[in-house]
Short mmCIF file of C-alpha atoms in Angstrom, two decimals:
data_model
loop_
_atom_site.label_atom_id
_atom_site.label_comp_id
_atom_site.label_asym_id
_atom_site.label_seq_id
_atom_site.Cartn_x
_atom_site.Cartn_y
_atom_site.Cartn_z
CA MET A 1 43.04 7.42 17.14
CA ASN A 2 44.34 4.97 19.72
CA THR A 3 43.22 7.30 22.49
CA THR A 4 39.68 7.37 21.07
CA LEU A 5 39.53 3.56 20.93
CA VAL A 6 40.77 3.34 24.51
CA ASN A 7 38.12 5.79 25.68
CA ARG A 8 35.41 3.83 23.89
CA LYS A 9 36.57 0.58 25.46
CA GLN A 10 36.59 2.17 28.90
CA ALA A 11 33.10 3.56 28.31
CA LEU A 12 31.81 0.16 27.18
CA LYS A 13 33.40 -1.42 30.22
CA VAL A 14 31.62 1.00 32.55
CA VAL A 15 28.31 0.36 30.78
CA LYS A 16 28.79 -3.41 31.06
CA GLU A 17 29.42 -3.08 34.78
CA LEU A 18 26.09 -1.27 35.14
CA ASP A 19 24.21 -4.09 33.37
CA ALA A 20 21.19 -5.00 35.55
CA PHE A 21 20.35 -7.97 33.35
CA PRO A 22 23.42 -10.27 33.45
CA LYS A 23 23.40 -13.21 31.04
CA VAL A 24 23.76 -16.68 32.54
CA PRO A 25 25.68 -19.15 30.34
CA GLU A 26 23.60 -22.07 29.09
CA SER A 27 26.00 -24.57 30.66
CA TYR A 28 24.94 -23.27 34.11
CA GLN A 29 21.21 -23.38 33.37
CA GLU A 30 19.15 -26.33 34.58
CA THR A 31 15.67 -27.31 33.36
CA SER A 32 13.10 -29.65 34.86
CA ALA A 33 9.64 -31.00 34.07
CA THR A 34 8.20 -29.18 37.09
CA GLY A 35 9.62 -25.87 35.96
CA GLY A 36 8.38 -26.44 32.41
CA GLY A 37 4.85 -27.18 33.59
CA LEU A 38 4.84 -24.14 35.84
CA SER A 39 6.09 -22.00 32.94
CA ILE A 40 3.22 -23.15 30.72
CA VAL A 41 0.69 -22.28 33.43
CA THR A 42 2.41 -18.91 33.93
CA PHE A 43 2.30 -17.98 30.24
CA LEU A 44 -1.36 -19.02 29.94
CA LEU A 45 -2.29 -16.95 32.97
CA ILE A 46 -0.36 -13.94 31.67
CA GLY A 47 -2.07 -14.22 28.28
CA PHE A 48 -5.53 -14.40 29.86
CA LEU A 49 -4.91 -11.41 32.13
CA VAL A 50 -3.37 -9.34 29.33
CA ILE A 51 -6.40 -9.95 27.11
CA SER A 52 -8.71 -9.03 30.00
CA GLN A 53 -6.71 -5.87 30.65
CA ILE A 54 -6.92 -4.83 26.99
CA SER A 55 -10.67 -5.40 27.00
CA TYR A 56 -10.96 -3.37 30.20
CA TYR A 57 -8.91 -0.52 28.74
CA THR A 58 -10.89 -0.34 25.48
CA SER A 59 -14.17 -0.02 27.41
CA THR A 60 -15.35 3.35 28.69
CA GLU A 61 -16.58 4.60 32.01
CA LEU A 62 -19.02 7.32 33.01
CA LYS A 63 -17.68 10.31 34.89
CA PHE A 64 -20.05 12.37 37.01
CA ASP A 65 -19.39 16.06 37.62
CA TYR A 66 -21.46 18.05 40.10
CA ILE A 67 -21.69 21.74 39.32
CA VAL A 68 -23.97 24.61 40.20
CA ASP A 69 -26.94 25.01 37.89
CA THR A 70 -26.57 28.57 36.59
CA ASN A 71 -29.82 28.48 34.60
CA TYR A 72 -31.93 29.26 37.64
CA THR A 73 -34.26 31.66 35.79
CA GLY A 74 -35.40 29.14 33.19
CA LYS A 75 -38.61 27.19 32.97
CA VAL A 76 -39.12 23.45 33.35
CA HIS A 77 -41.69 21.34 31.55
CA LEU A 78 -43.81 19.21 33.84
CA ASN A 79 -45.22 16.28 31.82
CA ILE A 80 -48.26 14.47 33.23
CA ASP A 81 -50.42 11.59 32.07
CA MET A 82 -52.56 10.13 34.84
CA THR A 83 -56.06 8.75 35.29
CA VAL A 84 -58.23 9.38 38.37
CA ALA A 85 -61.25 7.20 39.18
CA MET A 86 -63.58 10.21 39.28
CA LYS A 87 -65.58 12.00 36.65
CA CYS A 88 -63.89 14.98 35.03
CA HIS A 89 -66.35 17.59 36.30
CA HIS A 90 -65.62 16.50 39.88
CA VAL A 91 -61.83 17.02 39.84
CA GLY A 92 -59.44 19.88 39.28
CA ALA A 93 -55.69 19.75 38.62
CA ASP A 94 -53.23 22.65 38.85
CA VAL A 95 -49.85 23.80 40.21
CA LEU A 96 -48.95 26.13 43.05
CA ASP A 97 -45.31 27.11 43.67
CA GLN A 98 -43.33 29.47 45.90
CA THR A 99 -43.53 32.35 43.44
CA GLY A 100 -47.29 32.64 43.94
CA GLN A 101 -47.85 32.71 40.19
CA ASP A 102 -51.41 32.44 38.96
CA VAL A 103 -52.38 28.84 38.27
CA LEU A 104 -53.47 29.74 34.75
CA GLY A 105 -49.98 31.04 33.96
CA PHE A 106 -48.48 27.55 33.98
CA GLY A 107 -50.65 26.27 31.16
CA GLN A 108 -53.68 24.06 30.93
CA LEU A 109 -53.99 20.29 31.14
CA GLU A 110 -56.43 18.29 29.06
CA GLU A 111 -59.19 16.28 30.70
CA GLU A 112 -60.58 13.26 28.88
CA PRO A 113 -63.44 11.05 30.17
CA VAL A 114 -62.35 7.39 30.07
CA HIS A 115 -63.18 4.05 31.63
CA TRP A 116 -61.15 3.07 34.66
CA THR A 117 -60.92 -0.57 33.59
CA LEU A 118 -58.05 -1.22 31.20
CA SER A 119 -58.19 -3.38 28.11
CA GLU A 120 -55.91 -6.38 27.69
CA ASN A 121 -53.28 -4.55 25.63
CA GLN A 122 -53.28 -1.62 28.05
CA ARG A 123 -52.84 -3.93 31.03
CA ASP A 124 -49.92 -5.66 29.26
CA TYR A 125 -48.22 -2.31 28.70
CA GLN A 126 -48.68 -1.36 32.35
CA HIS A 127 -47.18 -4.66 33.53
CA PHE A 128 -44.22 -4.16 31.21
CA VAL A 129 -43.49 -0.68 32.58
CA GLN A 130 -43.83 -1.93 36.16
CA GLN A 131 -41.37 -4.76 35.51
CA VAL A 132 -38.80 -2.38 34.02
CA ASN A 133 -39.13 -0.03 36.98
CA ASP A 134 -38.77 -2.90 39.44
CA TYR A 135 -35.67 -4.10 37.59
CA LEU A 136 -34.02 -0.68 37.66
CA SER A 137 -34.90 0.13 41.27
CA GLU A 138 -34.42 -3.24 42.96
CA GLU A 139 -31.96 -5.33 40.95
CA TYR A 140 -29.73 -3.32 38.63
CA HIS A 141 -29.23 -0.05 40.54
CA ALA A 142 -27.42 1.56 37.58
CA ILE A 143 -29.74 3.20 35.10
CA GLN A 144 -26.79 4.81 33.31
CA GLU A 145 -25.55 1.42 32.09
CA VAL A 146 -28.97 0.68 30.59
CA LEU A 147 -29.98 4.09 29.31
CA TRP A 148 -27.04 6.41 28.72
CA ARG A 149 -25.01 3.90 26.72
CA SER A 150 -27.86 2.50 24.66
CA GLY A 151 -27.69 5.07 21.88
CA ASN A 152 -30.98 6.35 20.52
CA PRO A 153 -33.75 4.06 21.81
CA THR A 154 -36.99 3.97 19.87
CA PHE A 155 -39.24 3.23 22.85
CA ILE A 156 -41.78 5.99 23.44
CA GLY A 157 -43.79 5.76 26.63
CA GLY A 158 -47.49 6.34 26.94
CA MET A 159 -50.57 4.22 27.45
CA PRO A 160 -51.65 2.74 24.10
CA LYS A 161 -55.13 3.10 22.72
CA ARG A 162 -57.75 0.65 23.83
CA LYS A 163 -58.25 -2.39 21.61
CA GLY A 164 -61.46 -4.35 21.68
CA PRO A 165 -64.98 -3.45 22.73
CA GLU A 166 -65.68 -0.52 25.01
CA PRO A 167 -66.90 -1.30 28.54
CA GLU A 168 -70.59 -0.84 29.15
CA GLY A 169 -71.90 2.33 30.71
CA GLN A 170 -70.68 5.88 30.87
CA PRO A 171 -66.99 6.71 31.50
CA ASP A 172 -66.28 6.61 35.21
CA ALA A 173 -62.75 8.09 35.26
CA CYS A 174 -60.89 11.14 34.04
CA ARG A 175 -57.58 11.10 32.18
CA ILE A 176 -55.51 14.23 32.91
CA HIS A 177 -52.60 14.73 30.54
CA GLY A 178 -50.43 17.43 29.01
CA SER A 179 -47.46 19.65 29.92
CA LEU A 180 -47.09 22.65 32.19
CA GLU A 181 -44.28 25.22 32.29
CA VAL A 182 -43.27 25.59 35.91
CA ASN A 183 -40.62 27.74 37.58
CA LYS A 184 -37.39 26.23 38.86
CA VAL A 185 -38.51 26.50 42.46
CA ALA A 186 -40.29 24.20 44.86
CA GLY A 187 -43.91 23.60 43.97
CA ASN A 188 -46.96 21.44 44.45
CA PHE A 189 -48.96 19.75 41.73
CA HIS A 190 -52.25 18.47 43.05
CA VAL A 191 -55.48 16.86 41.93
CA THR A 192 -58.39 17.34 44.29
CA ALA A 193 -62.16 17.59 44.31
CA GLY A 194 -63.78 20.56 42.59
CA LYS A 195 -62.65 23.01 39.98
CA SER A 196 -60.17 25.69 40.99
CA VAL A 197 -61.06 29.36 41.13
CA PRO A 198 -58.62 32.26 41.73
CA VAL A 199 -58.60 33.93 45.12
CA ILE A 200 -57.67 37.57 45.66
CA PRO A 201 -54.94 38.69 46.28
CA ARG A 202 -53.30 35.46 45.14
CA GLY A 203 -53.77 31.71 45.23
CA HIS A 204 -56.80 29.64 44.37
CA ALA A 205 -59.46 27.45 45.92
CA HIS A 206 -61.32 24.29 44.88
CA LEU A 207 -65.11 24.36 45.07
CA ALA A 208 -66.61 20.98 45.99
CA MET A 209 -69.77 22.03 47.82
CA MET A 210 -72.17 20.21 45.48
CA MET A 211 -70.44 16.80 45.70
CA ASP A 212 -71.61 13.77 47.66
CA THR A 213 -69.33 11.47 49.59
CA ALA A 214 -69.83 8.72 46.99
CA ASP A 215 -68.39 11.01 44.31
CA TYR A 216 -64.96 10.91 45.99
CA ASN A 217 -62.56 8.21 44.82
CA PHE A 218 -58.92 9.16 44.42
CA SER A 219 -57.74 5.82 43.18
CA HIS A 220 -55.37 6.75 40.39
CA ARG A 221 -53.00 5.37 37.80
CA ILE A 222 -49.89 7.30 36.68
CA ASP A 223 -48.90 6.41 33.13
CA HIS A 224 -46.22 9.09 32.90
CA PHE A 225 -44.77 11.78 35.14
CA SER A 226 -41.53 13.57 34.28
CA PHE A 227 -39.68 16.88 34.10
CA GLY A 228 -38.00 18.40 31.06
CA ARG A 229 -38.38 17.69 27.38
CA PRO A 230 -39.67 14.20 26.54
CA VAL A 231 -36.83 11.80 25.71
CA ASN A 232 -37.28 8.43 24.04
CA GLY A 233 -36.37 5.32 25.98
CA ILE A 234 -36.69 6.74 29.50
CA ILE A 235 -39.04 5.19 32.04
CA PHE A 236 -39.38 7.34 35.14
CA PRO A 237 -39.98 6.11 38.70
CA LEU A 238 -43.72 6.83 38.82
CA ASP A 239 -44.52 5.46 35.36
CA GLY A 240 -46.87 2.49 35.53
CA SER A 241 -47.79 2.96 39.21
CA GLU A 242 -51.35 2.41 40.36
CA MET A 243 -52.89 3.21 43.74
CA VAL A 244 -56.35 1.91 44.63
CA THR A 245 -58.30 2.83 47.76
CA THR A 246 -61.62 1.71 49.22
CA TYR A 247 -62.04 4.93 51.19
CA ASN A 248 -63.86 7.86 49.67
CA TYR A 249 -61.77 10.38 51.55
CA HIS A 250 -58.13 9.48 51.02
CA THR A 251 -54.99 11.56 50.57
CA PHE A 252 -51.97 10.48 48.51
CA GLN A 253 -48.71 12.39 48.85
CA TYR A 254 -45.57 12.13 46.72
CA PHE A 255 -42.32 13.90 47.67
CA MET A 256 -39.79 14.45 44.89
CA GLN A 257 -36.22 15.71 44.75
CA VAL A 258 -35.52 16.76 41.15
CA VAL A 259 -31.95 17.05 39.83
CA PRO A 260 -31.14 18.51 36.37
CA THR A 261 -28.84 16.22 34.39
CA GLU A 262 -26.75 16.69 31.25
CA VAL A 263 -25.81 13.47 29.49
CA ARG A 264 -22.89 13.62 27.04
CA THR A 265 -21.90 10.13 25.94
CA TYR A 266 -20.81 8.64 22.62
CA LYS A 267 -24.34 7.39 21.94
CA ALA A 268 -26.55 9.83 23.84
CA ASN A 269 -26.76 13.61 24.03
CA MET A 270 -29.65 14.82 26.13
CA ASP A 271 -30.74 17.26 28.82
CA THR A 272 -33.12 15.65 31.24
CA TYR A 273 -34.14 15.60 34.89
CA GLN A 274 -33.74 12.77 37.35
CA PHE A 275 -35.78 12.57 40.49
CA SER A 276 -36.23 10.36 43.49
CA VAL A 277 -39.66 9.95 45.02
CA THR A 278 -41.16 8.76 48.27
CA ASP A 279 -44.89 8.36 48.84
CA HIS A 280 -47.25 8.41 51.77
CA ASN A 281 -51.00 7.87 51.88
CA ARG A 282 -53.67 7.65 54.56
CA PRO A 283 -57.47 7.79 54.81
CA ILE A 284 -59.09 11.02 56.00
CA ASN A 285 -61.25 10.52 59.07
CA HIS A 286 -61.83 13.60 61.18
CA GLY A 287 -63.53 11.56 63.88
CA GLU A 288 -60.39 9.52 64.47
CA GLY A 289 -58.03 12.48 64.27
CA SER A 290 -56.81 11.91 60.73
CA HIS A 291 -57.27 15.38 59.27
CA GLY A 292 -56.39 16.75 55.87
CA VAL A 293 -57.70 17.32 52.37
CA PRO A 294 -58.50 14.30 50.20
CA GLY A 295 -56.68 14.29 46.89
CA ILE A 296 -53.38 13.58 45.13
CA PHE A 297 -50.47 15.88 46.01
CA VAL A 298 -47.08 15.83 44.29
CA LYS A 299 -44.61 18.08 46.10
CA TYR A 300 -41.38 18.67 44.21
CA ASP A 301 -38.20 20.62 44.84
CA LEU A 302 -35.48 21.29 42.23
CA SER A 303 -31.87 20.91 43.28
CA PRO A 304 -29.49 23.87 42.70
CA LEU A 305 -26.83 21.39 41.58
CA LEU A 306 -26.51 19.97 38.09
CA ILE A 307 -25.12 16.54 37.26
CA ARG A 308 -22.99 16.35 34.12
CA VAL A 309 -22.40 12.83 32.85
CA ARG A 310 -19.49 12.23 30.47
CA GLU A 311 -18.22 9.03 28.90
CA VAL A 312 -14.42 8.86 29.02
CA HIS A 313 -11.64 6.38 28.25
CA LYS A 314 -9.13 5.28 30.84
CA PRO A 315 -5.67 6.93 30.54
CA PHE A 316 -3.02 5.05 28.57
CA TRP A 317 -0.39 5.35 31.31
CA MET A 318 -2.69 3.48 33.68
CA PHE A 319 -2.99 0.69 31.12
CA LEU A 320 0.82 0.42 30.86
CA VAL A 321 1.30 0.40 34.65
CA GLN A 322 -1.30 -2.32 35.15
CA LEU A 323 0.10 -4.36 32.26
CA CYS A 324 3.64 -4.23 33.68
CA GLY A 325 2.30 -5.09 37.10
CA ILE A 326 0.51 -8.15 35.73
CA VAL A 327 3.51 -9.53 33.82
CA GLY A 328 6.12 -8.75 36.45
CA GLY A 329 3.97 -9.86 39.35
CA ILE A 330 3.09 -13.22 37.85
CA PHE A 331 6.73 -13.93 36.91
CA SER A 332 7.86 -13.08 40.43
CA VAL A 333 5.20 -15.20 42.09
CA SER A 334 5.83 -18.13 39.75
CA GLY A 335 9.56 -17.94 40.59
CA ILE A 336 8.75 -18.04 44.29
CA ILE A 337 6.41 -21.01 43.79
CA ASN A 338 9.07 -22.84 41.77
CA GLY A 339 11.64 -22.29 44.51
CA LEU A 340 9.23 -23.47 47.22
CA MET A 341 8.40 -26.59 45.23
CA GLY A 342 12.11 -27.41 44.83
CA THR A 343 12.76 -26.84 48.54
CA LEU A 344 9.80 -29.02 49.48
CA ALA A 345 11.01 -31.80 47.18
CA ASP A 346 14.48 -31.66 48.77
CA ILE A 347 12.99 -31.91 52.25
CA LEU A 348 10.66 -34.81 51.47
CA CYS A 349 13.06 -36.87 49.33
CA CYS A 350 16.36 -36.23 51.09
CA ARG A 351 15.62 -35.75 54.76
CA PHE A 352 12.68 -38.15 55.00
CA LYS A 353 14.19 -40.62 52.44
CA TRP A 354 11.09 -40.55 50.19
CA GLY A 355 12.29 -42.07 46.90
CA GLN A 356 15.72 -42.09 45.29
CA TYR A 357 15.94 -38.39 44.79
CA GLN A 358 19.00 -36.24 44.31
CA SER A 359 19.04 -32.50 44.25
CA PRO A 360 20.30 -30.91 41.01
CA LYS A 361 23.60 -29.94 42.63
CA GLU A 362 24.22 -33.47 43.94
CA ALA A 363 23.35 -34.97 40.55
CA GLN A 364 25.80 -32.64 38.83
CA VAL A 365 28.59 -33.48 41.31
CA ASN A 366 27.97 -37.21 40.91
CA SER A 367 27.99 -37.00 37.11
CA GLN A 368 31.23 -35.05 37.19
CA THR A 369 32.77 -37.65 39.53
CA VAL A 370 31.75 -40.55 37.27
CA SER A 371 33.17 -38.89 34.16
CA THR A 372 36.41 -38.19 36.01
CA LEU A 373 36.73 -41.83 37.04
CA ILE A 374 36.10 -43.02 33.47
CA GLU A 375 38.74 -40.68 32.10
CA THR A 376 41.20 -41.81 34.79
CA ASN A 377 40.71 -45.52 34.02
CA PHE A 378 41.03 -44.91 30.28
CA ASP A 379 44.28 -43.02 30.77
CA SER A 380 45.69 -45.75 33.04
CA ASN A 381 44.99 -48.46 30.45
CA LEU A 382 46.75 -46.48 27.80
CA ILE A 383 49.73 -46.04 30.07
CA GLN A 384 49.86 -49.75 30.84
CA GLN A 385 49.75 -50.67 27.15
CA SER A 386 52.44 -48.17 26.32
CA GLN A 387 54.62 -49.64 29.07
CA ILE A 388 54.24 -53.26 27.76
CA PHE A 389 55.35 -52.44 24.20
CA THR A 390 58.60 -50.65 24.78
CA SER A 391 60.03 -51.23 21.25
CA PRO A 392 58.88 -52.12 17.72
CA ASP A 393 60.55 -55.58 17.86
CA ASP A 394 58.62 -56.46 21.00
CA ARG A 395 55.37 -55.49 19.31
CA LEU A 396 56.28 -57.71 16.25
CA ASP A 397 57.15 -60.70 18.45
CA SER A 398 53.89 -60.30 20.31
CA LEU A 399 51.87 -60.30 17.12
CA LEU A 400 53.68 -63.42 15.81
CA LYS A 401 53.00 -65.26 19.07
CA ASN A 402 49.33 -64.38 18.92
CA THR A 403 49.17 -65.66 15.34
CA ASP A 404 50.85 -68.98 16.21
CA SER A 405 48.55 -69.53 19.14
CA ASN A 406 45.50 -68.93 17.00
CA THR A 407 46.76 -71.42 14.35
CA THR A 408 47.45 -74.13 16.97
CA GLN A 409 43.96 -73.78 18.39
CA HIS A 410 42.40 -74.31 14.98
#
């Protein structure tokens, strides 16, 4: 039994020697107003940063994975809603891609005679779409923060119906809208003069022999242009754009790079297509060397890569590491600042004689010296009194003399 107790004591002794957090007795601890003020600031700063860190940890971030699109044999919906400032029987719209598929195999778009001039409500809608596109492309630069975390938006794009009286005269424009099923290869959607006719062995041609120069006007307005299934809340780069020309023969070219995208967030689950677009346009004038075919040409190419967007939480271990770094770092820095402030006060007040200042160590030595002197004087008085009254009779005689002297004075 005694051996067990001895072993336990030895083990506790070894553990105490390994203590990395020694306890300082309170009698050796010194406090000051400067240190107290710095401690308050330190605790407030730690509290603010800890709350910020918790808020940062509870938020989510979007993770982007780039993988090969294995669904290369599938079809893609090409959604179009645009208006050309020409009459419907003067224009033709179709798709031609690298497979050489017949233009009629992609589907058929609807052509609707309309007036080029917009009503007030239609113009307001167009301005709204243009402002949103400008905001996303020029200011925000992060469509995922607006779209992929917004849940299920109810906004559905598309030019609204005209309100108010119809403009005078016959319709002078053609609205081309609908969806086509295109192959997942590079292709060219175009709107040009004349209806298309198939050409043997493959391809097609547009017949515009019976048209005058005044019949050409490829000013156009794109209300919607996208790939994939329609998704609520998405405004694509070409939505709301309008191009107006004063030349009869003018060519407009759009170059697109289309990327399939899977969005898997807590509030959105969709398969869509993103694309970037650049445009180029010029008038056609054969006499000045500007050759080409007047019309609107949208050349697109689908990327073989697929972007997978996932919403994830930050790992818990990262939160703990950052939290410990915040608390420990601020305590360390505040200790350094406190030491520097004390050193600076010693230099200014002691070496340069600014104020009656004593360092904590000097103040403690002086207080100990004063208390020692007081104790010494008190002890010496007691000794002197004890030496004067050597016996009880002497003490009695002294008291009687003091009494007689007091009576005589009265």
